[in-house]
Amino acid sequence: MKSVVITGASTGIGWASAKLLLDKAFRVFGSVRKQADAERLKSEFGANFTPLLFDVTDEAAVLAAAREVRAALNGETLAGLVNNAGIAVAGPVAELPAADFPPQLEVNGSRAISANQTFRPRVGTGPSLKGPKGRIGIVSSVAGKNGNPLTSAYAASKHAIEGLSESLRRELMLFGIDVVIVAPGPVKTPIWSKAEEADISRYENSPYLPALRKVRGYVAQLNAIGLPAEKIAECIFDALTLPHPKIRYQLAPDPLRHLMTAWLPKRTVDKIIAKRLGLMPQG
C-alpha cells in the first residue's frame, strides 16, 4: 500500500485529498492541530488514515510526527508529501500591523520548508529506504503569480512558495524526486469564510475602509462560485500519480478572467482592479 503525508488535513482541500487518496487505496497520514479533529478524522476515514497531531509552526511536534511516520513505514518510502496547510491575512501594506506579516509568511512559506526538510528523506532522499521515489505536491494559489490589493501578505507568502517550489524541484532532480505545484483560485473551503468574518474595525479611519468592505463582499462572491475542494483533490492525485505531470496546475472557476489578467498589460489590469475597488485617485 502506497503512503502519503498531507499537512492541513482537517478541512477543505486537505480533507478532500485525504478522502480521495484513501478511496484510491492509499494509506494517508494527515496533520491536524486539535485532538478533536484527529479523533473525528480517524472515525470518518478508518484504519488506513493516521492523524498526525502538530501545528506546522511547532518544529518539535513536526519532528515527532516524522518519527511516527518513519516507524509506520518500516523502511519504505512515501509515495507523496502534500504541503497544504495555510492561512490568509488581509489588509493594506501601509496599515497592516507588522506583527501580522510574520505568521502569514511563516505558515505559508517558511514552515512549508520545515515540513519538506523533515519529511523529505521519507520521500526518497534517505539512502536506505525501499521502494520507488515519491513526489512532493505543493498547494499554492493563483495569488502565487498575481498580487491583488489588500491581500499583500497572502500574495507575498504564495509568491514565496512558488519560488521555493521552483528551486526545490531543480534541487531534487539529483534524487529523481519531482515537485509539482497545484495553484487553485477560489475554493469552497473555510479559509474564505474566515476571511469573510475578519474584523476590519481597526481600519475604521482608514482611506482603505471602503475598498476593504468591497473586498469582503467580493470574498463572499468567491466563496459562492468557488470550486469544490474535491476538484483540487483530483488534481493533487494526478500530480502525485501521473507518469509525466506538469510542473504547475492552475485551476479556477473563471479561467478566462485569469487568462486575461496574465495577458493584458499590467497597467491595464491595475486600472481595472482599482476601479472595481474604488482605488483610483480622487479628484
mmCIF file of C-alpha atoms in Angstrom:
data_model
loop_
_atom_site.group_PDB
_atom_site.id
_atom_site.type_symbol
_atom_site.label_atom_id
_atom_site.label_comp_id
_atom_site.label_asym_id
_atom_site.label_seq_id
_atom_site.Cartn_x
_atom_site.Cartn_y
_atom_site.Cartn_z
ATOM 1 C CA MET A 1 0.000 0.000 0.000
ATOM 2 C CA LYS A 2 1.380 3.404 -1.021
ATOM 3 C CA SER A 3 1.538 6.071 1.683
ATOM 4 C CA VAL A 4 1.138 9.865 1.588
ATOM 5 C CA VAL A 5 1.571 12.649 4.163
ATOM 6 C CA ILE A 6 -0.805 15.631 3.889
ATOM 7 C CA THR A 7 -0.420 18.758 6.030
ATOM 8 C CA GLY A 8 -3.590 20.625 6.955
ATOM 9 C CA ALA A 9 -5.982 17.682 6.587
ATOM 10 C CA SER A 10 -8.798 18.676 8.939
ATOM 11 C CA THR A 11 -10.958 20.524 6.380
ATOM 12 C CA GLY A 12 -11.105 21.795 2.811
ATOM 13 C CA ILE A 13 -8.503 20.733 0.262
ATOM 14 C CA GLY A 14 -6.555 18.621 2.756
ATOM 15 C CA TRP A 15 -9.658 16.714 3.871
ATOM 16 C CA ALA A 16 -10.826 16.146 0.293
ATOM 17 C CA SER A 17 -7.355 14.993 -0.771
ATOM 18 C CA ALA A 18 -7.142 12.542 2.120
ATOM 19 C CA LYS A 19 -10.552 11.092 1.273
ATOM 20 C CA LEU A 20 -9.753 10.695 -2.427
ATOM 21 C CA LEU A 21 -6.381 9.059 -1.787
ATOM 22 C CA LEU A 22 -7.930 6.684 0.741
ATOM 23 C CA ASP A 23 -10.599 5.803 -1.838
ATOM 24 C CA LYS A 24 -7.735 5.046 -4.251
ATOM 25 C CA ALA A 25 -6.265 2.551 -1.740
ATOM 26 C CA PHE A 26 -3.520 4.791 -0.350
ATOM 27 C CA ARG A 27 -2.588 4.983 3.301
ATOM 28 C CA VAL A 28 -2.766 8.601 4.460
ATOM 29 C CA PHE A 29 -1.030 10.400 7.304
ATOM 30 C CA GLY A 30 -2.792 13.740 7.790
ATOM 31 C CA SER A 31 -1.767 16.585 10.072
ATOM 32 C CA VAL A 32 -4.285 18.323 12.334
ATOM 33 C CA ARG A 33 -3.815 20.841 15.126
ATOM 34 C CA LYS A 34 -6.531 19.629 17.521
ATOM 35 C CA GLN A 35 -7.064 16.276 19.205
ATOM 36 C CA ALA A 36 -10.796 16.541 18.468
ATOM 37 C CA ASP A 37 -10.049 16.780 14.741
ATOM 38 C CA ALA A 38 -7.707 13.799 14.975
ATOM 39 C CA GLU A 39 -10.452 11.701 16.541
ATOM 40 C CA ARG A 40 -13.068 12.934 14.068
ATOM 41 C CA LEU A 41 -10.964 12.137 11.009
ATOM 42 C CA LYS A 42 -9.975 8.737 12.371
ATOM 43 C CA SER A 43 -13.679 7.966 12.783
ATOM 44 C CA GLU A 44 -14.572 9.323 9.314
ATOM 45 C CA PHE A 45 -11.708 7.751 7.384
ATOM 46 C CA GLY A 46 -10.996 4.463 9.126
ATOM 47 C CA ALA A 47 -7.964 2.265 9.638
ATOM 48 C CA ASN A 48 -5.866 3.474 6.696
ATOM 49 C CA PHE A 49 -5.826 7.053 7.995
ATOM 50 C CA THR A 50 -3.353 8.078 10.697
ATOM 51 C CA PRO A 51 -3.751 11.552 12.210
ATOM 52 C CA LEU A 52 -0.550 13.442 12.969
ATOM 53 C CA LEU A 53 -1.074 15.982 15.738
ATOM 54 C CA PHE A 54 1.015 19.082 15.044
ATOM 55 C CA ASP A 55 0.963 22.726 14.074
ATOM 56 C CA VAL A 56 3.371 23.452 11.219
ATOM 57 C CA THR A 57 4.913 26.234 13.339
ATOM 58 C CA ASP A 58 5.843 23.736 16.097
ATOM 59 C CA GLU A 59 9.135 22.248 14.922
ATOM 60 C CA ALA A 60 9.405 19.724 17.755
ATOM 61 C CA ALA A 61 5.917 18.392 17.030
ATOM 62 C CA VAL A 62 6.691 18.135 13.302
ATOM 63 C CA LEU A 63 9.841 16.139 14.077
ATOM 64 C CA ALA A 64 7.868 13.825 16.377
ATOM 65 C CA ALA A 65 5.321 13.258 13.613
ATOM 66 C CA ALA A 66 8.102 12.447 11.153
ATOM 67 C CA ARG A 67 9.449 9.822 13.556
ATOM 68 C CA GLU A 68 5.950 8.341 13.829
ATOM 69 C CA VAL A 69 5.680 8.123 10.041
ATOM 70 C CA ARG A 70 9.150 6.607 9.746
ATOM 71 C CA ALA A 71 8.248 3.874 12.218
ATOM 72 C CA ALA A 72 4.976 3.115 10.447
ATOM 73 C CA LEU A 73 6.631 2.884 7.021
ATOM 74 C CA ASN A 74 9.083 0.245 8.251
ATOM 75 C CA GLY A 75 11.852 1.301 5.871
ATOM 76 C CA GLU A 76 9.668 2.059 2.854
ATOM 77 C CA THR A 77 9.357 5.364 1.012
ATOM 78 C CA LEU A 78 6.409 7.748 0.973
ATOM 79 C CA ALA A 79 4.634 7.953 -2.372
ATOM 80 C CA GLY A 80 3.881 11.602 -1.736
ATOM 81 C CA LEU A 81 4.138 14.617 0.538
ATOM 82 C CA VAL A 82 1.402 17.246 0.107
ATOM 83 C CA ASN A 83 2.102 20.674 1.607
ATOM 84 C CA ASN A 84 -1.331 22.179 2.078
ATOM 85 C CA ALA A 85 -1.508 23.972 5.452
ATOM 86 C CA GLY A 86 -2.114 27.721 5.112
ATOM 87 C CA ILE A 87 -3.795 30.869 6.418
ATOM 88 C CA ALA A 88 -4.918 34.188 4.892
ATOM 89 C CA VAL A 89 -4.408 37.683 6.353
ATOM 90 C CA ALA A 90 -5.975 40.766 4.738
ATOM 91 C CA GLY A 91 -5.144 44.461 4.928
ATOM 92 C CA PRO A 92 -3.272 47.239 3.099
ATOM 93 C CA VAL A 93 0.524 47.095 3.276
ATOM 94 C CA ALA A 94 0.755 50.615 4.716
ATOM 95 C CA GLU A 95 -1.562 49.841 7.640
ATOM 96 C CA LEU A 96 -1.350 46.096 8.255
ATOM 97 C CA PRO A 97 0.242 45.617 11.697
ATOM 98 C CA ALA A 98 3.827 44.471 11.325
ATOM 99 C CA ALA A 99 3.069 41.570 13.674
ATOM 100 C CA ASP A 100 0.553 40.155 11.161
ATOM 101 C CA PHE A 101 3.141 39.583 8.433
ATOM 102 C CA PRO A 102 5.427 37.001 10.114
ATOM 103 C CA PRO A 103 2.644 34.452 10.914
ATOM 104 C CA GLN A 104 1.378 34.641 7.318
ATOM 105 C CA LEU A 105 4.836 34.188 5.837
ATOM 106 C CA GLU A 106 5.794 31.573 8.414
ATOM 107 C CA VAL A 107 2.775 29.274 7.991
ATOM 108 C CA ASN A 108 2.501 29.560 4.207
ATOM 109 C CA GLY A 109 6.207 29.911 3.477
ATOM 110 C CA SER A 110 8.992 29.046 5.882
ATOM 111 C CA ARG A 111 7.090 26.253 7.625
ATOM 112 C CA ALA A 112 6.489 24.595 4.265
ATOM 113 C CA ILE A 113 10.285 24.497 4.045
ATOM 114 C CA SER A 114 10.436 22.929 7.508
ATOM 115 C CA ALA A 115 7.875 20.257 6.589
ATOM 116 C CA ASN A 116 9.790 19.488 3.406
ATOM 117 C CA GLN A 117 13.095 19.215 5.248
ATOM 118 C CA THR A 118 11.565 16.970 7.894
ATOM 119 C CA PHE A 119 9.596 14.568 5.682
ATOM 120 C CA ARG A 120 11.744 14.720 2.514
ATOM 121 C CA PRO A 121 14.011 11.784 3.495
ATOM 122 C CA ARG A 122 10.914 9.575 3.610
ATOM 123 C CA VAL A 123 10.045 10.598 0.020
ATOM 124 C CA GLY A 124 13.278 9.042 -1.189
ATOM 125 C CA THR A 125 16.376 11.052 -0.353
ATOM 126 C CA GLY A 126 17.132 8.683 2.517
ATOM 127 C CA PRO A 127 19.809 6.213 1.325
ATOM 128 C CA SER A 128 18.482 3.047 2.993
ATOM 129 C CA LEU A 129 14.779 3.214 2.083
ATOM 130 C CA LYS A 130 12.954 0.632 -0.008
ATOM 131 C CA GLY A 131 10.528 1.429 -2.800
ATOM 132 C CA PRO A 132 10.147 3.946 -5.625
ATOM 133 C CA LYS A 133 10.842 7.651 -5.209
ATOM 134 C CA GLY A 134 7.866 9.709 -4.120
ATOM 135 C CA ARG A 135 6.677 13.160 -5.200
ATOM 136 C CA ILE A 136 6.076 16.431 -3.428
ATOM 137 C CA GLY A 137 2.878 18.343 -4.133
ATOM 138 C CA ILE A 138 2.726 21.964 -3.001
ATOM 139 C CA VAL A 139 -0.600 23.782 -2.785
ATOM 140 C CA SER A 140 -0.050 27.372 -3.861
ATOM 141 C CA SER A 141 -2.676 29.731 -5.289
ATOM 142 C CA VAL A 142 -3.401 31.909 -8.299
ATOM 143 C CA ALA A 143 -2.072 34.593 -5.907
ATOM 144 C CA GLY A 144 1.344 32.995 -6.393
ATOM 145 C CA LYS A 145 1.516 34.677 -9.799
ATOM 146 C CA ASN A 146 -0.611 37.766 -9.158
ATOM 147 C CA GLY A 147 -0.818 40.254 -6.286
ATOM 148 C CA ASN A 148 -4.220 41.726 -5.529
ATOM 149 C CA PRO A 149 -4.534 44.821 -3.333
ATOM 150 C CA LEU A 150 -5.376 44.386 0.342
ATOM 151 C CA THR A 151 -4.144 40.775 0.350
ATOM 152 C CA SER A 152 -0.453 41.620 0.202
ATOM 153 C CA ALA A 153 0.737 39.320 2.997
ATOM 154 C CA TYR A 154 -1.081 36.347 1.478
ATOM 155 C CA ALA A 155 0.219 37.131 -2.021
ATOM 156 C CA ALA A 156 3.763 37.516 -0.664
ATOM 157 C CA SER A 157 3.563 34.111 1.034
ATOM 158 C CA LYS A 158 2.281 32.423 -2.129
ATOM 159 C CA HIS A 159 4.915 34.091 -4.330
ATOM 160 C CA ALA A 160 7.468 32.751 -1.842
ATOM 161 C CA ILE A 161 6.115 29.210 -2.053
ATOM 162 C CA GLU A 162 6.218 29.338 -5.856
ATOM 163 C CA GLY A 163 9.878 30.353 -5.807
ATOM 164 C CA LEU A 164 10.650 27.696 -3.214
ATOM 165 C CA SER A 165 8.953 25.037 -5.328
ATOM 166 C CA GLU A 166 10.860 26.041 -8.453
ATOM 167 C CA SER A 167 14.202 25.801 -6.678
ATOM 168 C CA LEU A 168 13.296 22.626 -4.801
ATOM 169 C CA ARG A 169 12.176 20.873 -7.988
ATOM 170 C CA ARG A 170 15.576 21.516 -9.563
ATOM 171 C CA GLU A 171 17.484 20.533 -6.437
ATOM 172 C CA LEU A 172 15.649 17.234 -6.049
ATOM 173 C CA MET A 173 16.367 16.173 -9.620
ATOM 174 C CA LEU A 174 19.552 14.760 -8.061
ATOM 175 C CA PHE A 175 17.391 12.163 -6.285
ATOM 176 C CA GLY A 176 14.797 11.620 -9.013
ATOM 177 C CA ILE A 177 12.069 13.305 -6.953
ATOM 178 C CA ASP A 178 9.602 15.635 -8.652
ATOM 179 C CA VAL A 179 7.898 18.706 -7.158
ATOM 180 C CA VAL A 180 4.523 19.778 -8.567
ATOM 181 C CA ILE A 181 2.584 22.964 -7.779
ATOM 182 C CA VAL A 182 -1.216 22.959 -7.578
ATOM 183 C CA ALA A 183 -2.465 26.555 -7.717
ATOM 184 C CA PRO A 184 -6.228 26.926 -7.237
ATOM 185 C CA GLY A 185 -8.325 30.037 -7.493
ATOM 186 C CA PRO A 186 -11.244 30.403 -5.062
ATOM 187 C CA VAL A 187 -12.272 27.118 -3.474
ATOM 188 C CA LYS A 188 -15.217 26.369 -1.202
ATOM 189 C CA THR A 189 -13.123 25.998 1.947
ATOM 190 C CA PRO A 190 -13.150 27.526 5.461
ATOM 191 C CA ILE A 191 -10.235 29.836 4.567
ATOM 192 C CA TRP A 192 -12.688 32.048 2.633
ATOM 193 C CA SER A 193 -15.376 32.083 5.309
ATOM 194 C CA LYS A 194 -12.702 33.007 7.872
ATOM 195 C CA ALA A 195 -11.573 35.886 5.646
ATOM 196 C CA GLU A 196 -15.196 36.962 5.268
ATOM 197 C CA GLU A 197 -15.545 37.139 9.055
ATOM 198 C CA ALA A 198 -12.271 39.019 9.596
ATOM 199 C CA ASP A 199 -12.500 42.057 11.866
ATOM 200 C CA ILE A 200 -11.738 45.221 9.881
ATOM 201 C CA SER A 201 -12.731 47.662 12.643
ATOM 202 C CA ARG A 202 -9.047 48.646 13.045
ATOM 203 C CA TYR A 203 -9.348 50.335 9.623
ATOM 204 C CA GLU A 204 -12.391 52.425 10.627
ATOM 205 C CA ASN A 205 -10.497 55.674 9.958
ATOM 206 C CA SER A 206 -8.501 54.394 7.028
ATOM 207 C CA PRO A 207 -8.908 55.648 3.442
ATOM 208 C CA TYR A 208 -8.873 51.938 2.519
ATOM 209 C CA LEU A 209 -12.038 51.118 4.515
ATOM 210 C CA PRO A 210 -14.454 51.368 1.526
ATOM 211 C CA ALA A 211 -12.170 49.125 -0.538
ATOM 212 C CA LEU A 212 -11.882 46.627 2.322
ATOM 213 C CA ARG A 213 -15.656 46.449 2.553
ATOM 214 C CA LYS A 214 -15.819 45.765 -1.165
ATOM 215 C CA VAL A 215 -13.185 43.060 -0.785
ATOM 216 C CA ARG A 216 -15.276 41.391 1.911
ATOM 217 C CA GLY A 217 -18.244 41.392 -0.424
ATOM 218 C CA TYR A 218 -16.058 40.034 -3.195
ATOM 219 C CA VAL A 219 -14.821 37.250 -0.904
ATOM 220 C CA ALA A 220 -18.448 36.256 -0.297
ATOM 221 C CA GLN A 221 -18.933 36.041 -4.075
ATOM 222 C CA LEU A 222 -15.762 33.950 -4.443
ATOM 223 C CA ASN A 223 -16.967 31.595 -1.734
ATOM 224 C CA ALA A 224 -20.224 31.192 -3.654
ATOM 225 C CA ILE A 225 -18.605 30.465 -7.028
ATOM 226 C CA GLY A 226 -15.544 28.643 -5.668
ATOM 227 C CA LEU A 227 -14.502 25.248 -6.951
ATOM 228 C CA PRO A 228 -15.335 22.261 -4.750
ATOM 229 C CA ALA A 229 -12.337 21.055 -2.768
ATOM 230 C CA GLU A 230 -12.805 17.643 -4.395
ATOM 231 C CA LYS A 231 -11.821 19.179 -7.745
ATOM 232 C CA ILE A 232 -8.481 20.300 -6.299
ATOM 233 C CA ALA A 233 -8.031 16.890 -4.689
ATOM 234 C CA GLU A 234 -8.345 15.240 -8.109
ATOM 235 C CA CYS A 235 -5.578 17.499 -9.403
ATOM 236 C CA ILE A 236 -3.379 16.653 -6.421
ATOM 237 C CA PHE A 237 -3.947 12.962 -7.114
ATOM 238 C CA ASP A 238 -2.863 13.498 -10.730
ATOM 239 C CA ALA A 239 0.199 15.449 -9.578
ATOM 240 C CA LEU A 240 1.254 12.512 -7.412
ATOM 241 C CA THR A 241 0.468 9.694 -9.825
ATOM 242 C CA LEU A 242 0.648 10.717 -13.500
ATOM 243 C CA PRO A 243 3.758 9.405 -15.290
ATOM 244 C CA HIS A 244 4.637 12.861 -16.619
ATOM 245 C CA PRO A 245 2.835 15.588 -14.632
ATOM 246 C CA LYS A 246 3.006 19.274 -15.422
ATOM 247 C CA ILE A 247 5.206 21.366 -13.148
ATOM 248 C CA ARG A 248 2.233 23.607 -12.272
ATOM 249 C CA TYR A 249 -1.538 23.144 -12.410
ATOM 250 C CA GLN A 250 -3.773 26.205 -12.158
ATOM 251 C CA LEU A 251 -7.477 25.706 -11.523
ATOM 252 C CA ALA A 252 -10.081 28.456 -11.296
ATOM 253 C CA PRO A 253 -13.859 28.687 -11.690
ATOM 254 C CA ASP A 254 -13.334 31.649 -14.057
ATOM 255 C CA PRO A 255 -10.244 30.694 -16.127
ATOM 256 C CA LEU A 256 -10.942 33.353 -18.770
ATOM 257 C CA ARG A 257 -10.539 36.152 -16.227
ATOM 258 C CA HIS A 258 -7.216 34.738 -15.054
ATOM 259 C CA LEU A 259 -6.087 34.331 -18.662
ATOM 260 C CA MET A 260 -6.910 37.979 -19.337
ATOM 261 C CA THR A 261 -5.060 39.031 -16.174
ATOM 262 C CA ALA A 262 -1.999 37.128 -17.370
ATOM 263 C CA TRP A 263 -2.013 38.539 -20.913
ATOM 264 C CA LEU A 264 -3.200 42.125 -20.503
ATOM 265 C CA PRO A 265 -0.590 44.812 -19.753
ATOM 266 C CA LYS A 266 -0.062 45.156 -16.015
ATOM 267 C CA ARG A 267 -1.017 48.841 -16.060
ATOM 268 C CA THR A 268 -4.343 47.941 -17.665
ATOM 269 C CA VAL A 269 -5.023 45.285 -15.028
ATOM 270 C CA ASP A 270 -4.080 47.797 -12.312
ATOM 271 C CA LYS A 271 -6.743 50.219 -13.541
ATOM 272 C CA ILE A 272 -9.427 47.540 -13.859
ATOM 273 C CA ILE A 273 -8.852 46.373 -10.280
ATOM 274 C CA ALA A 274 -8.543 49.913 -8.910
ATOM 275 C CA LYS A 275 -11.834 50.998 -10.494
ATOM 276 C CA ARG A 276 -13.595 47.938 -9.166
ATOM 277 C CA LEU A 277 -12.401 48.549 -5.594
ATOM 278 C CA GLY A 278 -12.542 52.345 -5.619
ATOM 279 C CA LEU A 279 -8.764 52.801 -5.503
ATOM 280 C CA MET A 280 -8.437 55.326 -8.338
ATOM 281 C CA PRO A 281 -7.071 58.760 -7.342
ATOM 282 C CA GLN A 282 -9.811 61.066 -6.101
ATOM 283 C CA GLY A 283 -10.452 64.321 -7.934
#
